[in-house]
Amino acid sequence: MAGDPSDRVETHPPGKQVLVGRIGAAHGIRGEVRIQSFCADPLAIASYGVLATNKPGVMVEIISARPGKDIIIARLKGISDRNAAEALNGVELFIDRERLPPEDDPDDFYYADLIGLTVRLPDGREVGTIRALDDYGAGDVVEIALATGASALYTFTRANFPQIAIDEGYVVLDPPDEVEAREDRDDEGAA
């Protein structure tokens, strides 16, 4: 389970795009910005060329980058002063999934490939689809949009997700016993 280019991965219209970074505060007075890179190699974000953003009509190109503490410091094409840099604070950076390099190992994948996959239990019952993957600091968490309309969160471990079949369009969720027991109690109390 590798190849994670993002702490929070979700699709972004139009088409399947991957969140690879988020612009933070301005750095200095010459237009540099701090970027939280979600790439395995933080500086790799600078190699993707023009990046789409969540700000309509705005595209960003990193022309130089250097490591900082837990961030990268970057100069963006067309941004040359602090005011212009500050205007980009909070802008998310995306690339098309197809621009990411292919994984060498068939057991490796990008988290973005999991978004939208059907979630099945070990007995084959479908319970929902993967909505997002998050990292709240204690490990990766899968958010599942359940068929009931509710959401469920599970830690992304091999024990909870023993089978990942990206080409077939599903993952198998083997939830911990205490979760199944609690859900059974909730069903009984609702009747």
mmCIF file of N, CA, C and O in Angstrom, residues 21-68:
data_model
loop_
_atom_site.group_PDB
_atom_site.id
_atom_site.type_symbol
_atom_site.label_atom_id
_atom_site.label_comp_id
_atom_site.label_asym_id
_atom_site.label_seq_id
_atom_site.Cartn_x
_atom_site.Cartn_y
_atom_site.Cartn_z
ATOM 1 N N GLY A 21 -0.838 19.442 -3.561
ATOM 2 C CA GLY A 21 -0.275 20.452 -2.674
ATOM 3 C C GLY A 21 -1.267 21.545 -2.344
ATOM 4 O O GLY A 21 -2.338 21.650 -2.939
ATOM 5 N N ARG A 22 -0.874 22.351 -1.380
ATOM 6 C CA ARG A 22 -1.686 23.500 -0.968
ATOM 7 C C ARG A 22 -0.752 24.664 -0.687
ATOM 8 O O ARG A 22 0.214 24.538 0.064
ATOM 9 N N ILE A 23 -1.040 25.808 -1.319
ATOM 10 C CA ILE A 23 -0.238 27.005 -1.106
ATOM 11 C C ILE A 23 -0.590 27.591 0.250
ATOM 12 O O ILE A 23 -1.769 27.701 0.607
ATOM 13 N N GLY A 24 0.449 27.976 0.975
ATOM 14 C CA GLY A 24 0.260 28.607 2.273
ATOM 15 C C GLY A 24 0.630 30.079 2.205
ATOM 16 O O GLY A 24 0.471 30.731 1.172
ATOM 17 N N ALA A 25 1.156 30.578 3.274
ATOM 18 C CA ALA A 25 1.491 31.998 3.395
ATOM 19 C C ALA A 25 2.624 32.397 2.459
ATOM 20 O O ALA A 25 3.407 31.566 2.005
ATOM 21 N N ALA A 26 2.697 33.707 2.217
ATOM 22 C CA ALA A 26 3.816 34.264 1.461
ATOM 23 C C ALA A 26 5.096 34.069 2.275
ATOM 24 O O ALA A 26 5.069 33.992 3.506
ATOM 25 N N HIS A 27 6.206 33.985 1.559
ATOM 26 C CA HIS A 27 7.518 33.837 2.211
ATOM 27 C C HIS A 27 8.400 34.969 1.719
ATOM 28 O O HIS A 27 8.845 34.965 0.568
ATOM 29 N N GLY A 28 8.638 35.944 2.577
ATOM 30 C CA GLY A 28 9.468 37.078 2.182
ATOM 31 C C GLY A 28 8.673 38.087 1.371
ATOM 32 O O GLY A 28 7.443 38.038 1.309
ATOM 33 N N ILE A 29 9.408 38.997 0.703
ATOM 34 C CA ILE A 29 8.749 40.092 -0.020
ATOM 35 C C ILE A 29 8.858 39.970 -1.538
ATOM 36 O O ILE A 29 8.327 40.793 -2.266
ATOM 37 N N ARG A 30 9.516 38.913 -2.011
ATOM 38 C CA ARG A 30 9.745 38.783 -3.455
ATOM 39 C C ARG A 30 8.788 37.821 -4.157
ATOM 40 O O ARG A 30 9.053 37.368 -5.259
ATOM 41 N N GLY A 31 7.686 37.481 -3.498
ATOM 42 C CA GLY A 31 6.669 36.676 -4.162
ATOM 43 C C GLY A 31 6.770 35.180 -3.947
ATOM 44 O O GLY A 31 5.992 34.428 -4.526
ATOM 45 N N GLU A 32 7.700 34.730 -3.139
ATOM 46 C CA GLU A 32 7.771 33.300 -2.867
ATOM 47 C C GLU A 32 6.609 32.891 -1.964
ATOM 48 O O GLU A 32 6.083 33.699 -1.204
ATOM 49 N N VAL A 33 6.226 31.617 -2.068
ATOM 50 C CA VAL A 33 5.143 31.076 -1.242
ATOM 51 C C VAL A 33 5.610 29.799 -0.562
ATOM 52 O O VAL A 33 6.526 29.130 -1.023
ATOM 53 N N ARG A 34 4.945 29.492 0.525
ATOM 54 C CA ARG A 34 5.138 28.207 1.193
ATOM 55 C C ARG A 34 4.115 27.248 0.595
ATOM 56 O O ARG A 34 2.964 27.619 0.413
ATOM 57 N N ILE A 35 4.543 26.043 0.315
ATOM 58 C CA ILE A 35 3.633 25.035 -0.234
ATOM 59 C C ILE A 35 3.741 23.776 0.608
ATOM 60 O O ILE A 35 4.837 23.273 0.854
ATOM 61 N N GLN A 36 2.591 23.294 1.027
ATOM 62 C CA GLN A 36 2.534 21.987 1.673
ATOM 63 C C GLN A 36 2.389 20.974 0.539
ATOM 64 O O GLN A 36 1.368 20.927 -0.134
ATOM 65 N N SER A 37 3.433 20.213 0.300
ATOM 66 C CA SER A 37 3.433 19.231 -0.784
ATOM 67 C C SER A 37 2.944 17.895 -0.254
ATOM 68 O O SER A 37 3.379 17.444 0.800
ATOM 69 N N PHE A 38 2.044 17.272 -0.987
ATOM 70 C CA PHE A 38 1.513 15.968 -0.605
ATOM 71 C C PHE A 38 2.183 14.835 -1.378
ATOM 72 O O PHE A 38 1.716 13.698 -1.339
ATOM 73 N N CYS A 39 3.249 15.148 -2.102
ATOM 74 C CA CYS A 39 3.982 14.129 -2.859
ATOM 75 C C CYS A 39 4.920 13.373 -1.923
ATOM 76 O O CYS A 39 5.392 13.919 -0.930
ATOM 77 N N ALA A 40 5.182 12.113 -2.246
ATOM 78 C CA ALA A 40 6.103 11.310 -1.440
ATOM 79 C C ALA A 40 7.458 12.011 -1.341
ATOM 80 O O ALA A 40 8.068 12.054 -0.287
ATOM 81 N N ASP A 41 7.932 12.561 -2.452
ATOM 82 C CA ASP A 41 9.107 13.430 -2.454
ATOM 83 C C ASP A 41 8.552 14.845 -2.584
ATOM 84 O O ASP A 41 8.086 15.230 -3.658
ATOM 85 N N PRO A 42 8.557 15.643 -1.519
ATOM 86 C CA PRO A 42 7.911 16.954 -1.551
ATOM 87 C C PRO A 42 8.329 17.847 -2.723
ATOM 88 O O PRO A 42 7.507 18.560 -3.284
ATOM 89 N N LEU A 43 9.597 17.796 -3.132
ATOM 90 C CA LEU A 43 10.049 18.642 -4.228
ATOM 91 C C LEU A 43 9.560 18.172 -5.595
ATOM 92 O O LEU A 43 9.630 18.911 -6.572
ATOM 93 N N ALA A 44 9.025 16.964 -5.681
ATOM 94 C CA ALA A 44 8.517 16.444 -6.955
ATOM 95 C C ALA A 44 7.376 17.294 -7.493
ATOM 96 O O ALA A 44 7.144 17.330 -8.708
ATOM 97 N N ILE A 45 6.664 17.983 -6.633
ATOM 98 C CA ILE A 45 5.559 18.826 -7.079
ATOM 99 C C ILE A 45 6.023 19.854 -8.114
ATOM 100 O O ILE A 45 5.274 20.225 -9.009
ATOM 101 N N ALA A 46 7.271 20.288 -8.020
ATOM 102 C CA ALA A 46 7.804 21.283 -8.954
ATOM 103 C C ALA A 46 8.055 20.700 -10.340
ATOM 104 O O ALA A 46 8.196 21.444 -11.309
ATOM 105 N N SER A 47 8.071 19.395 -10.466
ATOM 106 C CA SER A 47 8.366 18.766 -11.759
ATOM 107 C C SER A 47 7.125 18.540 -12.623
ATOM 108 O O SER A 47 7.240 18.116 -13.761
ATOM 109 N N TYR A 48 5.945 18.858 -12.113
ATOM 110 C CA TYR A 48 4.714 18.573 -12.857
ATOM 111 C C TYR A 48 4.291 19.684 -13.800
ATOM 112 O O TYR A 48 3.270 19.583 -14.463
ATOM 113 N N GLY A 49 5.043 20.768 -13.887
ATOM 114 C CA GLY A 49 4.693 21.845 -14.811
ATOM 115 C C GLY A 49 3.479 22.623 -14.321
ATOM 116 O O GLY A 49 3.342 22.906 -13.136
ATOM 117 N N VAL A 50 2.599 22.968 -15.243
ATOM 118 C CA VAL A 50 1.420 23.761 -14.905
ATOM 119 C C VAL A 50 0.446 22.910 -14.086
ATOM 120 O O VAL A 50 0.117 21.789 -14.463
ATOM 121 N N LEU A 51 -0.002 23.480 -12.963
ATOM 122 C CA LEU A 51 -0.915 22.790 -12.053
ATOM 123 C C LEU A 51 -2.273 23.472 -12.063
ATOM 124 O O LEU A 51 -2.363 24.707 -12.048
ATOM 125 N N ALA A 52 -3.321 22.676 -12.053
ATOM 126 C CA ALA A 52 -4.675 23.213 -11.924
ATOM 127 C C ALA A 52 -4.882 23.607 -10.465
ATOM 128 O O ALA A 52 -4.168 23.146 -9.576
ATOM 129 N N THR A 53 -5.853 24.471 -10.218
ATOM 130 C CA THR A 53 -6.143 24.885 -8.848
ATOM 131 C C THR A 53 -7.648 24.807 -8.590
ATOM 132 O O THR A 53 -8.438 24.602 -9.513
ATOM 133 N N ASN A 54 -8.014 24.999 -7.342
ATOM 134 C CA ASN A 54 -9.429 25.052 -6.985
ATOM 135 C C ASN A 54 -9.977 26.471 -7.102
ATOM 136 O O ASN A 54 -11.111 26.737 -6.728
ATOM 137 N N LYS A 55 -9.180 27.378 -7.633
ATOM 138 C CA LYS A 55 -9.592 28.762 -7.849
ATOM 139 C C LYS A 55 -9.894 28.916 -9.341
ATOM 140 O O LYS A 55 -8.979 28.803 -10.165
ATOM 141 N N PRO A 56 -11.157 29.143 -9.701
ATOM 142 C CA PRO A 56 -11.540 29.191 -11.124
ATOM 143 C C PRO A 56 -10.659 30.120 -11.958
ATOM 144 O O PRO A 56 -10.382 31.258 -11.576
ATOM 145 N N GLY A 57 -10.186 29.579 -13.068
ATOM 146 C CA GLY A 57 -9.383 30.345 -14.011
ATOM 147 C C GLY A 57 -7.922 30.514 -13.634
ATOM 148 O O GLY A 57 -7.163 31.134 -14.372
ATOM 149 N N VAL A 58 -7.495 29.974 -12.502
ATOM 150 C CA VAL A 58 -6.113 30.151 -12.059
ATOM 151 C C VAL A 58 -5.333 28.852 -12.253
ATOM 152 O O VAL A 58 -5.750 27.800 -11.777
ATOM 153 N N MET A 59 -4.236 28.949 -12.953
ATOM 154 C CA MET A 59 -3.286 27.850 -13.106
ATOM 155 C C MET A 59 -1.976 28.333 -12.488
ATOM 156 O O MET A 59 -1.691 29.524 -12.471
ATOM 157 N N VAL A 60 -1.184 27.398 -11.979
ATOM 158 C CA VAL A 60 0.051 27.744 -11.288
ATOM 159 C C VAL A 60 1.192 26.913 -11.863
ATOM 160 O O VAL A 60 1.021 25.725 -12.138
ATOM 161 N N GLU A 61 2.336 27.573 -12.029
ATOM 162 C CA GLU A 61 3.537 26.838 -12.440
ATOM 163 C C GLU A 61 4.666 27.193 -11.477
ATOM 164 O O GLU A 61 4.977 28.368 -11.266
ATOM 165 N N ILE A 62 5.265 26.171 -10.900
ATOM 166 C CA ILE A 62 6.388 26.358 -9.983
ATOM 167 C C ILE A 62 7.659 26.446 -10.828
ATOM 168 O O ILE A 62 7.981 25.511 -11.557
ATOM 169 N N ILE A 63 8.371 27.573 -10.707
ATOM 170 C CA ILE A 63 9.592 27.728 -11.506
ATOM 171 C C ILE A 63 10.851 27.421 -10.712
ATOM 172 O O ILE A 63 11.895 27.150 -11.290
ATOM 173 N N SER A 64 10.746 27.448 -9.378
ATOM 174 C CA SER A 64 11.861 26.990 -8.543
ATOM 175 C C SER A 64 11.303 26.617 -7.178
ATOM 176 O O SER A 64 10.285 27.149 -6.742
ATOM 177 N N ALA A 65 11.981 25.681 -6.527
ATOM 178 C CA ALA A 65 11.535 25.223 -5.208
ATOM 179 C C ALA A 65 12.737 24.751 -4.414
ATOM 180 O O ALA A 65 13.704 24.234 -4.970
ATOM 181 N N ARG A 66 12.622 24.952 -3.104
ATOM 182 C CA ARG A 66 13.661 24.463 -2.195
ATOM 183 C C ARG A 66 12.976 23.976 -0.923
ATOM 184 O O ARG A 66 11.869 24.418 -0.600
ATOM 185 N N PRO A 67 13.614 23.055 -0.221
ATOM 186 C CA PRO A 67 12.982 22.533 0.990
ATOM 187 C C PRO A 67 12.976 23.567 2.111
ATOM 188 O O PRO A 67 13.896 24.368 2.246
ATOM 189 N N GLY A 68 11.917 23.527 2.899
ATOM 190 C CA GLY A 68 11.804 24.292 4.133
ATOM 191 C C GLY A 68 11.461 23.292 5.223
ATOM 192 O O GLY A 68 11.494 22.082 4.999
#
